[in-house]
mmCIF file of N, CA, C and O in Angstrom:
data_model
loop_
_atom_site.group_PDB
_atom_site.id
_atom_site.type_symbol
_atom_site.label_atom_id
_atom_site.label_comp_id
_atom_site.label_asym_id
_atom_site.label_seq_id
_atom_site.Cartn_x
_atom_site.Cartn_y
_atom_site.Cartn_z
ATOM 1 N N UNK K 310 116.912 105.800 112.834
ATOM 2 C CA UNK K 310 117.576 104.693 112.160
ATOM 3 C C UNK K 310 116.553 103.822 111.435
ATOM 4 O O UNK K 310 116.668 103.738 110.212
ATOM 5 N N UNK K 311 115.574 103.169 112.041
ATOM 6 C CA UNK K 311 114.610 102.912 111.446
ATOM 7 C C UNK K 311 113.862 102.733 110.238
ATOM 8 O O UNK K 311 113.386 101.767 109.643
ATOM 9 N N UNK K 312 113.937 104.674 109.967
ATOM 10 C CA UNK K 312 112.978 105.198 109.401
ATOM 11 C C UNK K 312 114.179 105.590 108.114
ATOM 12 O O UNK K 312 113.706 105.855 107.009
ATOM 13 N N UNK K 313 115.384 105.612 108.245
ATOM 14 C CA UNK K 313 116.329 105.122 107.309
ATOM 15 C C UNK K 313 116.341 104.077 106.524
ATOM 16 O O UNK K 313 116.233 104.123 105.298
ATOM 17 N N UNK K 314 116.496 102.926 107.304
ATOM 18 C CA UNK K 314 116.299 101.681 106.578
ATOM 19 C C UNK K 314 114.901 101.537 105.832
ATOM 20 O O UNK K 314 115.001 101.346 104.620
ATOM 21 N N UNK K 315 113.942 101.581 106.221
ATOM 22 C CA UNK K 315 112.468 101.957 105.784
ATOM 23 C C UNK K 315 112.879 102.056 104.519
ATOM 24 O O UNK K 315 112.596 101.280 103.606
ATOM 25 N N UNK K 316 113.968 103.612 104.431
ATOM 26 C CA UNK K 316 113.520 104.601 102.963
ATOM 27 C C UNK K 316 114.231 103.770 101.979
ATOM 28 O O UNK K 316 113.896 103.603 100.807
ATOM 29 N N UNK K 317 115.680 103.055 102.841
ATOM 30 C CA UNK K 317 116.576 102.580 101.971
ATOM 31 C C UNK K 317 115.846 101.272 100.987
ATOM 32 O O UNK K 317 116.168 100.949 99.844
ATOM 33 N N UNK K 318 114.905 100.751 101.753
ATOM 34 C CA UNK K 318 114.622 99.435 101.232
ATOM 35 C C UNK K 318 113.645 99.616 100.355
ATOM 36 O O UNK K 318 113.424 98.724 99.536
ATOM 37 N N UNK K 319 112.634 101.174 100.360
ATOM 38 C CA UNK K 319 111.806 101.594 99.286
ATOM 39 C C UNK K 319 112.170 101.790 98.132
ATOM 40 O O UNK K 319 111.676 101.584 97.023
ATOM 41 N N UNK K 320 113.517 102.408 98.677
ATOM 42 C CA UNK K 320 114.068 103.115 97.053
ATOM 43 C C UNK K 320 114.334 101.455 96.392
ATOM 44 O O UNK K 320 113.809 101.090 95.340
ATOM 45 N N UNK K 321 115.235 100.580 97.226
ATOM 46 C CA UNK K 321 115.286 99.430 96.532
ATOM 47 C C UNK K 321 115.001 98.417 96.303
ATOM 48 O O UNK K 321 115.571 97.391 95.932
ATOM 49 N N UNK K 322 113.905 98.759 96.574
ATOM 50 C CA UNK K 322 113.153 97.224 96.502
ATOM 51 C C UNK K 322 113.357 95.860 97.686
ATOM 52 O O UNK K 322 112.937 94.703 97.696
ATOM 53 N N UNK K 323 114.075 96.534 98.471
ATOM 54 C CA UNK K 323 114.173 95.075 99.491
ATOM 55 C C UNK K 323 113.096 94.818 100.723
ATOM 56 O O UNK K 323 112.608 95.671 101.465
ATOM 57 N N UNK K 324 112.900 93.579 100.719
ATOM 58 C CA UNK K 324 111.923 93.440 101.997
ATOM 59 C C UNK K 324 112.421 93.121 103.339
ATOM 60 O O UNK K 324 112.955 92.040 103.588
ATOM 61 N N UNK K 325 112.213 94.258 104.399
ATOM 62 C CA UNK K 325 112.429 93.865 105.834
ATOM 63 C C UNK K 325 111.493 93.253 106.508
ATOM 64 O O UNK K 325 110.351 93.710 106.549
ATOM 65 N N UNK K 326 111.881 92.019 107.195
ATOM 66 C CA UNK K 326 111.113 91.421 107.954
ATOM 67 C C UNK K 326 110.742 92.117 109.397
ATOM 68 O O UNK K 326 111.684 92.673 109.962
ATOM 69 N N UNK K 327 109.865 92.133 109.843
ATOM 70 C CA UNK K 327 109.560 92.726 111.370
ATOM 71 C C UNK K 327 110.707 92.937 112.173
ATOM 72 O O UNK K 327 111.081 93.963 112.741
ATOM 73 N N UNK K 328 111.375 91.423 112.116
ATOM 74 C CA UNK K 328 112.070 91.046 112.879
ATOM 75 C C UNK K 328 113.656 92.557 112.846
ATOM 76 O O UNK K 328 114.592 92.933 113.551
ATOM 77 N N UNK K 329 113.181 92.792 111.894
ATOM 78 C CA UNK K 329 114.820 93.448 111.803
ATOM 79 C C UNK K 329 114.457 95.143 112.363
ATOM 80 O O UNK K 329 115.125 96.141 112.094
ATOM 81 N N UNK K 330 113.527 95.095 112.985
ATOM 82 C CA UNK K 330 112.898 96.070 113.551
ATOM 83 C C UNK K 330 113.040 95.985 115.550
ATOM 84 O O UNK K 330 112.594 96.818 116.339
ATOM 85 N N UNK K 331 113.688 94.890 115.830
ATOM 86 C CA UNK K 331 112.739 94.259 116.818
ATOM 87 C C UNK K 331 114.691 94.963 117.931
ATOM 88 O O UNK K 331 115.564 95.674 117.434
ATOM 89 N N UNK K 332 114.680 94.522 119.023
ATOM 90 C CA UNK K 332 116.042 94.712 119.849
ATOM 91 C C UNK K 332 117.201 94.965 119.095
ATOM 92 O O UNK K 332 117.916 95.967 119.120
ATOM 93 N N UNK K 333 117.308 93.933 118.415
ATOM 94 C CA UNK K 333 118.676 93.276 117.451
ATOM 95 C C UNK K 333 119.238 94.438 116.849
ATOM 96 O O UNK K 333 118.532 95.158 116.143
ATOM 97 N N UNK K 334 120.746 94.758 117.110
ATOM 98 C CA UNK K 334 120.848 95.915 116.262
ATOM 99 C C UNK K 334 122.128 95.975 116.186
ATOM 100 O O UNK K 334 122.622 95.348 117.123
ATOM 101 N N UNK K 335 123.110 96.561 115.323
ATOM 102 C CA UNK K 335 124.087 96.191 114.600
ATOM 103 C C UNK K 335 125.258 97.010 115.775
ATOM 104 O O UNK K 335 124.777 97.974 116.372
ATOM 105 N N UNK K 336 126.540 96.694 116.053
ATOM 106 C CA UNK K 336 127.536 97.302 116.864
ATOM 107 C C UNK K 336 127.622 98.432 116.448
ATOM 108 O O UNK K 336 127.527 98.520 115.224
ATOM 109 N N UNK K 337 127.879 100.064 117.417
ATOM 110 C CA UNK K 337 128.476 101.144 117.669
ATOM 111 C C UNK K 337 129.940 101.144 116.168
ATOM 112 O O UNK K 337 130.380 102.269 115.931
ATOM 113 N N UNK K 338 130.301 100.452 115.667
ATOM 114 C CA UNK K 338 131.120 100.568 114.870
ATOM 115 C C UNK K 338 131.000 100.144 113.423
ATOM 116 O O UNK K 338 131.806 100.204 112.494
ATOM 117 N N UNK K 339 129.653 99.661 113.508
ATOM 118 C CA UNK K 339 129.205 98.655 112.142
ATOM 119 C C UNK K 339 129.603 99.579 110.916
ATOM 120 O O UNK K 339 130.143 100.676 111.064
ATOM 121 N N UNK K 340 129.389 99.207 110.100
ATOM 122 C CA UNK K 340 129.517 99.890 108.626
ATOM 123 C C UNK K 340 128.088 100.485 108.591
ATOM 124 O O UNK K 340 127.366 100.353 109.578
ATOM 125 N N UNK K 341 127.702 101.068 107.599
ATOM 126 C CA UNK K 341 126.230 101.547 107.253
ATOM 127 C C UNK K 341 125.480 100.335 106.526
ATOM 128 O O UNK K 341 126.274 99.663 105.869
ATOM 129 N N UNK K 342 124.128 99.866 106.469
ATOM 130 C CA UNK K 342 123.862 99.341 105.599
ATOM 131 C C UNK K 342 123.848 99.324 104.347
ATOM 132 O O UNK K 342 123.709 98.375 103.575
ATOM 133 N N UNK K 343 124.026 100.612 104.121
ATOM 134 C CA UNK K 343 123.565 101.120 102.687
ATOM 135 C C UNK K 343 125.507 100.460 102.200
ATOM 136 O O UNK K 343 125.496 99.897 101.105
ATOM 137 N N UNK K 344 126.323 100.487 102.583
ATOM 138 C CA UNK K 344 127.387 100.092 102.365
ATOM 139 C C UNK K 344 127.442 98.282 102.231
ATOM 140 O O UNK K 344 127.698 97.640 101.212
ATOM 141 N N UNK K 345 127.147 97.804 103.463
ATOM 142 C CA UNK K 345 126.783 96.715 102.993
ATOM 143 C C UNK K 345 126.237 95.917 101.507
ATOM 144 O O UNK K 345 126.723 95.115 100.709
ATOM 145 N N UNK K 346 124.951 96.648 101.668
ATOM 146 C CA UNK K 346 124.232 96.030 100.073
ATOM 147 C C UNK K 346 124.731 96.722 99.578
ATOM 148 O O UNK K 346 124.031 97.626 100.035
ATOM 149 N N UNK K 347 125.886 97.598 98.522
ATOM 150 C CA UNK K 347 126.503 97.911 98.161
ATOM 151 C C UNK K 347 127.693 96.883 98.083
ATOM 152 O O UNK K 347 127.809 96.433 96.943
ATOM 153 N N UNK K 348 128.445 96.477 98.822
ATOM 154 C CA UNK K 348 129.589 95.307 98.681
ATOM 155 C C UNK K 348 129.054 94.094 98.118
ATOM 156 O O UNK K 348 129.582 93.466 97.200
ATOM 157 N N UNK K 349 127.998 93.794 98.699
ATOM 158 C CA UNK K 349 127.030 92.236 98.756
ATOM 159 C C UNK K 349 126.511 92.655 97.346
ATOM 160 O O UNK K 349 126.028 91.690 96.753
ATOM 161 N N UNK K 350 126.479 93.609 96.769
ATOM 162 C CA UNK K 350 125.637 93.991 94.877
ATOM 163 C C UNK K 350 127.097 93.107 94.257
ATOM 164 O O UNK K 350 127.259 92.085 93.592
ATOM 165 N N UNK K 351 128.037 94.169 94.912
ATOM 166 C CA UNK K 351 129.285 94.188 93.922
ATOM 167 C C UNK K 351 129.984 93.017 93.405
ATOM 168 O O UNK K 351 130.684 93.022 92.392
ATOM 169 N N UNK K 352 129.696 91.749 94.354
ATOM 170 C CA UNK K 352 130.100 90.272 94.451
ATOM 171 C C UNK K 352 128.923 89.399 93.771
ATOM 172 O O UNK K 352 128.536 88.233 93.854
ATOM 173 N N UNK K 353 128.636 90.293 93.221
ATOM 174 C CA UNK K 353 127.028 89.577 92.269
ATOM 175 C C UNK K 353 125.950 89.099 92.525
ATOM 176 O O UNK K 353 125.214 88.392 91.836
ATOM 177 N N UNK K 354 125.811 89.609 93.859
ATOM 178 C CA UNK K 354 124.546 88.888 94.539
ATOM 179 C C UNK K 354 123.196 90.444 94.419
ATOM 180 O O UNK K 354 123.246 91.587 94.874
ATOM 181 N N UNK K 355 122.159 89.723 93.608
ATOM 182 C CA UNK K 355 121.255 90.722 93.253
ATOM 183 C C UNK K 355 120.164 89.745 92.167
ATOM 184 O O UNK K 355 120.329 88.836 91.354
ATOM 185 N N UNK K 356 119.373 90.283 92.531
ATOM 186 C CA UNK K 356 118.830 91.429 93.371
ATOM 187 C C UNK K 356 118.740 90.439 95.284
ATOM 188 O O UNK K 356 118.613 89.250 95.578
ATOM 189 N N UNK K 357 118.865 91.527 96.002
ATOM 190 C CA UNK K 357 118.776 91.098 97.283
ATOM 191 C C UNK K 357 117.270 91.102 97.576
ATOM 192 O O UNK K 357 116.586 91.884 96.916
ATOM 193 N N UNK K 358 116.734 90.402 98.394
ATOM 194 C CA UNK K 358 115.017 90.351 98.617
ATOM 195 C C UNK K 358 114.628 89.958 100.253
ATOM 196 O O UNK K 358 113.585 89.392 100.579
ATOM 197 N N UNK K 359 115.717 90.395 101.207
ATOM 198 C CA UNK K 359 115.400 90.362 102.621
ATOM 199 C C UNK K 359 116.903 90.695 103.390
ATOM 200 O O UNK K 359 118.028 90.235 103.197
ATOM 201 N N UNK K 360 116.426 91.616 104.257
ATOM 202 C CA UNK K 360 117.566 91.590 104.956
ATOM 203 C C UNK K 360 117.126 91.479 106.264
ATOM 204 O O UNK K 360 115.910 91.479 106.459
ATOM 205 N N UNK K 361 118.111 91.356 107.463
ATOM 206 C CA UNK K 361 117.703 91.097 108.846
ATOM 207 C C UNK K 361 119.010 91.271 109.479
ATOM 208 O O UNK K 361 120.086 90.964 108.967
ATOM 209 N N UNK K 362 118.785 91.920 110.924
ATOM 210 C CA UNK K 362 120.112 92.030 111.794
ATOM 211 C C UNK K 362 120.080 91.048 112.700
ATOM 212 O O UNK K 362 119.086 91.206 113.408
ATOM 213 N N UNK K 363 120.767 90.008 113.043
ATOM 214 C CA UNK K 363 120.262 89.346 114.371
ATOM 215 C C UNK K 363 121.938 89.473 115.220
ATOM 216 O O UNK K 363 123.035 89.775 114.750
ATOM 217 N N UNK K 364 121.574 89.145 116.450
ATOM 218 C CA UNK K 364 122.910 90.173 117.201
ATOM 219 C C UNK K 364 124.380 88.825 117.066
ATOM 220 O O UNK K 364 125.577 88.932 116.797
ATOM 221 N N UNK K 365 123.219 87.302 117.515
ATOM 222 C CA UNK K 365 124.477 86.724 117.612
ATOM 223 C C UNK K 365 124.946 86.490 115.874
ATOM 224 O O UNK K 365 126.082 86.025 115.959
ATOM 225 N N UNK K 366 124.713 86.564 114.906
ATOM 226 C CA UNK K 366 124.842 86.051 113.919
ATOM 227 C C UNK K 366 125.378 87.601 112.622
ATOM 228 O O UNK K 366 125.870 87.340 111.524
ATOM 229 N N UNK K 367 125.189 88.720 112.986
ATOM 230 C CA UNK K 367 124.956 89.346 111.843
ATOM 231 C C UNK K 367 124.146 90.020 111.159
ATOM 232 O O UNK K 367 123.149 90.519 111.680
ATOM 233 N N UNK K 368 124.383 90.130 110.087
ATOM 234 C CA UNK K 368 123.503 90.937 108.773
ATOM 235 C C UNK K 368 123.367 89.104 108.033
ATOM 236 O O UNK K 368 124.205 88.317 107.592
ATOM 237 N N UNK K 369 121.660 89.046 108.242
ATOM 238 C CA UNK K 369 121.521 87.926 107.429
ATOM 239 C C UNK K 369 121.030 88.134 106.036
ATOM 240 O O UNK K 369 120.040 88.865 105.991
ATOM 241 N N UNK K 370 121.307 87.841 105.285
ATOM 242 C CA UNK K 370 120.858 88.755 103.978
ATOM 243 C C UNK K 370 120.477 87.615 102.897
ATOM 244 O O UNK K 370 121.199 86.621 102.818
ATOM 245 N N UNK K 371 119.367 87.753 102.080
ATOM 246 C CA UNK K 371 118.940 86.669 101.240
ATOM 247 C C UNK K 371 118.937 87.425 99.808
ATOM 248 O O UNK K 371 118.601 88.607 99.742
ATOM 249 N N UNK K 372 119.332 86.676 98.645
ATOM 250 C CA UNK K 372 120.002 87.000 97.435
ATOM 251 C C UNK K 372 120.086 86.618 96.442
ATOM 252 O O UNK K 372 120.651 85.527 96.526
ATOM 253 N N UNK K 373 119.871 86.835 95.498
ATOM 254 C CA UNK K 373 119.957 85.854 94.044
ATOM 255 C C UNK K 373 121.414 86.149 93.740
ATOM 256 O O UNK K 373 121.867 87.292 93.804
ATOM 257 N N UNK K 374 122.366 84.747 93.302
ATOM 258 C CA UNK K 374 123.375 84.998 92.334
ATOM 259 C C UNK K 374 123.265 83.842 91.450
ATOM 260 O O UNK K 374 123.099 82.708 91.897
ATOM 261 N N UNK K 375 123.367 84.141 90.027
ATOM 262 C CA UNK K 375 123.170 83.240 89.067
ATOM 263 C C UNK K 375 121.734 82.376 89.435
ATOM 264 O O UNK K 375 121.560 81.211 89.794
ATOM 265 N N UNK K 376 120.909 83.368 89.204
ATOM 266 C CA UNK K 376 120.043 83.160 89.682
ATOM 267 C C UNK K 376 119.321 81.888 90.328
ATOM 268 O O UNK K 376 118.248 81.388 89.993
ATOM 269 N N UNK K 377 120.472 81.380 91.659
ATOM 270 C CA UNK K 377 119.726 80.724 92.797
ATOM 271 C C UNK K 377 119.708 81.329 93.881
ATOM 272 O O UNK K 377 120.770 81.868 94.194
ATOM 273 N N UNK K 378 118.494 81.469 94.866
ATOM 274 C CA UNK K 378 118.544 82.049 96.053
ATOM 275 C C UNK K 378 119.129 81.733 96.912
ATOM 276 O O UNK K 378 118.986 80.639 97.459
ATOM 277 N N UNK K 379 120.221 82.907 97.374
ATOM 278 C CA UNK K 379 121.475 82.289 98.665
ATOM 279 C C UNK K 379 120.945 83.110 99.877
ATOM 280 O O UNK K 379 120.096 84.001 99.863
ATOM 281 N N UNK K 380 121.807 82.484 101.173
ATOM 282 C CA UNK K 380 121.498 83.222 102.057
ATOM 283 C C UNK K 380 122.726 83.060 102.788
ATOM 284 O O UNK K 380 123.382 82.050 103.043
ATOM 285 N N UNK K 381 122.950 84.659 103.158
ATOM 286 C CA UNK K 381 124.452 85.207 103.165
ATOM 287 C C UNK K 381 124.554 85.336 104.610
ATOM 288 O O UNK K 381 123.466 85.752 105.007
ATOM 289 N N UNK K 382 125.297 85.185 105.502
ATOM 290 C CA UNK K 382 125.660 86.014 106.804
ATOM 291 C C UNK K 382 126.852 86.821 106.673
ATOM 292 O O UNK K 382 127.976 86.415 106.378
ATOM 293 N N UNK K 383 126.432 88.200 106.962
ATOM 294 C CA UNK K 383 127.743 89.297 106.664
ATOM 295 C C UNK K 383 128.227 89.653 108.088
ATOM 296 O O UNK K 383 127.349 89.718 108.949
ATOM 297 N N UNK K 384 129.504 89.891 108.451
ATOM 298 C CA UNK K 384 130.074 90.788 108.995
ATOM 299 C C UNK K 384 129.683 92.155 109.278
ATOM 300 O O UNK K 384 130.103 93.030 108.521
ATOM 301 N N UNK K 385 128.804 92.527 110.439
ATOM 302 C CA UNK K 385 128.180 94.284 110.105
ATOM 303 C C UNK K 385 129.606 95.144 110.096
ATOM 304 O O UNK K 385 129.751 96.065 109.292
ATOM 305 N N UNK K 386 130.741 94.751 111.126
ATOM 306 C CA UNK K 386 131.916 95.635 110.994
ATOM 307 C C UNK K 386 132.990 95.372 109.962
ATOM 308 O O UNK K 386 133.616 96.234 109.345
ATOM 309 N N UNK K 387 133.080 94.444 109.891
ATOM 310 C CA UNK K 387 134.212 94.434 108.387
ATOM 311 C C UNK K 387 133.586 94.656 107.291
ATOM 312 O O UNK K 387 134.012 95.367 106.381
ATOM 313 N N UNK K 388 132.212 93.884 107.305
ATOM 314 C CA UNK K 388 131.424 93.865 105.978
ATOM 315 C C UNK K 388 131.578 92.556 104.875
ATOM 316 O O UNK K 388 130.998 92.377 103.803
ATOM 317 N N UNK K 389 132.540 91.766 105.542
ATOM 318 C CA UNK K 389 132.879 90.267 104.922
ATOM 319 C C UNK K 389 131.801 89.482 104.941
ATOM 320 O O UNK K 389 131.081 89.525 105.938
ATOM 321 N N UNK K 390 131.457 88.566 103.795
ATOM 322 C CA UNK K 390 130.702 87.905 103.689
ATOM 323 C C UNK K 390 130.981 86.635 104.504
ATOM 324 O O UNK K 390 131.835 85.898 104.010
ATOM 325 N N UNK K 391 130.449 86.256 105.607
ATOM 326 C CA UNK K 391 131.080 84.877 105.905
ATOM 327 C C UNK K 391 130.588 83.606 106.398
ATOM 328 O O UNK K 391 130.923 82.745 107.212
ATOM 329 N N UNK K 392 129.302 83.928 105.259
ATOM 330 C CA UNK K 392 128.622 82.420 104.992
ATOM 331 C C UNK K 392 127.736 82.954 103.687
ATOM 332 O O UNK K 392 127.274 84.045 103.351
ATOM 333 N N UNK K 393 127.745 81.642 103.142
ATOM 334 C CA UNK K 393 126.759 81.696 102.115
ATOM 335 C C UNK K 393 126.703 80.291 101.955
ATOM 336 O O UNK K 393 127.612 79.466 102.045
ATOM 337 N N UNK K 394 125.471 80.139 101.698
ATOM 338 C CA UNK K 394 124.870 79.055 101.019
ATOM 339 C C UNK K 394 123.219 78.737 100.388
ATOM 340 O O UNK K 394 122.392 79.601 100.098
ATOM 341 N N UNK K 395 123.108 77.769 100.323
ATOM 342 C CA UNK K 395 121.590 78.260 99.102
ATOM 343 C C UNK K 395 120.579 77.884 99.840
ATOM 344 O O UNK K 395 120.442 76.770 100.345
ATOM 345 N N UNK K 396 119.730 78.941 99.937
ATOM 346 C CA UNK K 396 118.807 79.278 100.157
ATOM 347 C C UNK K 396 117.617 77.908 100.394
ATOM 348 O O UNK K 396 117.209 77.233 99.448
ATOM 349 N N UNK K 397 117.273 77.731 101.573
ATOM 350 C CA UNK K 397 115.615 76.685 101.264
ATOM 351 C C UNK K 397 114.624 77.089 102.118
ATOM 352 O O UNK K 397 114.987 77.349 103.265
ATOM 353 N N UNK K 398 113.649 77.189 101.892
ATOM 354 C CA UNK K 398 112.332 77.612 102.005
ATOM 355 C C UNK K 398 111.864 76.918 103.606
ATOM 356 O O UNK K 398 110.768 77.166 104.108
ATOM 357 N N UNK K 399 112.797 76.119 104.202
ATOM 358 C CA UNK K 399 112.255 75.085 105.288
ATOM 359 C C UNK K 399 112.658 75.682 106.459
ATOM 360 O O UNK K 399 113.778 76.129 106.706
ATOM 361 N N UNK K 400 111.435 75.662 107.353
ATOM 362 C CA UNK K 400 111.503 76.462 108.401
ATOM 363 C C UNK K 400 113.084 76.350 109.144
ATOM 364 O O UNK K 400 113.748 77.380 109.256
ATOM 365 N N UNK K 401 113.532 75.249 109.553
ATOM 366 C CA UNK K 401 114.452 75.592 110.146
ATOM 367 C C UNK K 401 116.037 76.020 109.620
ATOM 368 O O UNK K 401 117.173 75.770 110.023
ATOM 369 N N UNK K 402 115.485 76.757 108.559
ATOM 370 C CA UNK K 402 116.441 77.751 107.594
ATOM 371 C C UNK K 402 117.191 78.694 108.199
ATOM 372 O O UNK K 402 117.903 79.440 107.528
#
């Protein structure tokens, strides 16, 4: 799985943080990622430039639309977006 995401994020340019490497890992029923950033493209958010799984929260995903940087929390099993808001650089982000 891993070594999936690895390839996925080469081919596209996205950066994984350590962290999304680490326990945290998406439910027995999740969607694929590659489906994910696929839905999250389609709603105009792109280019994407980090993704991360964390267990209580999601697929946290960071994003340009109209070009300001948002940061999304997705649904890994429905795949619904169900937070967004803009992006700030301050640690307790």
């Amino acid at each position: 799985m891993k070594k999936t995401i690895l390839a996925l994020c080469l081919l596209t340019g996205i950066s994984i943080t350590p962290s999304a490497f680490a326990d945290d890992k998406p439910p027995r029923n999740a969607k694929p990622l590659s489906e994910i950033i696929r839905n999250v493209e389609s709603r105009g958010y792109s280019p994407i430039v980090d993704v991360d799984f964390d267990d209580d929260d999601g697929w946290e995903i960071k994003a340009y639309q109209n070009n300001e940087k948002r940061k999304l929390k997705v649904n890994p099993v429905s795949g619904e977006i169900i937070s967004d808001r803009k992006y700030s650089d301050r640690k307790d982000d």
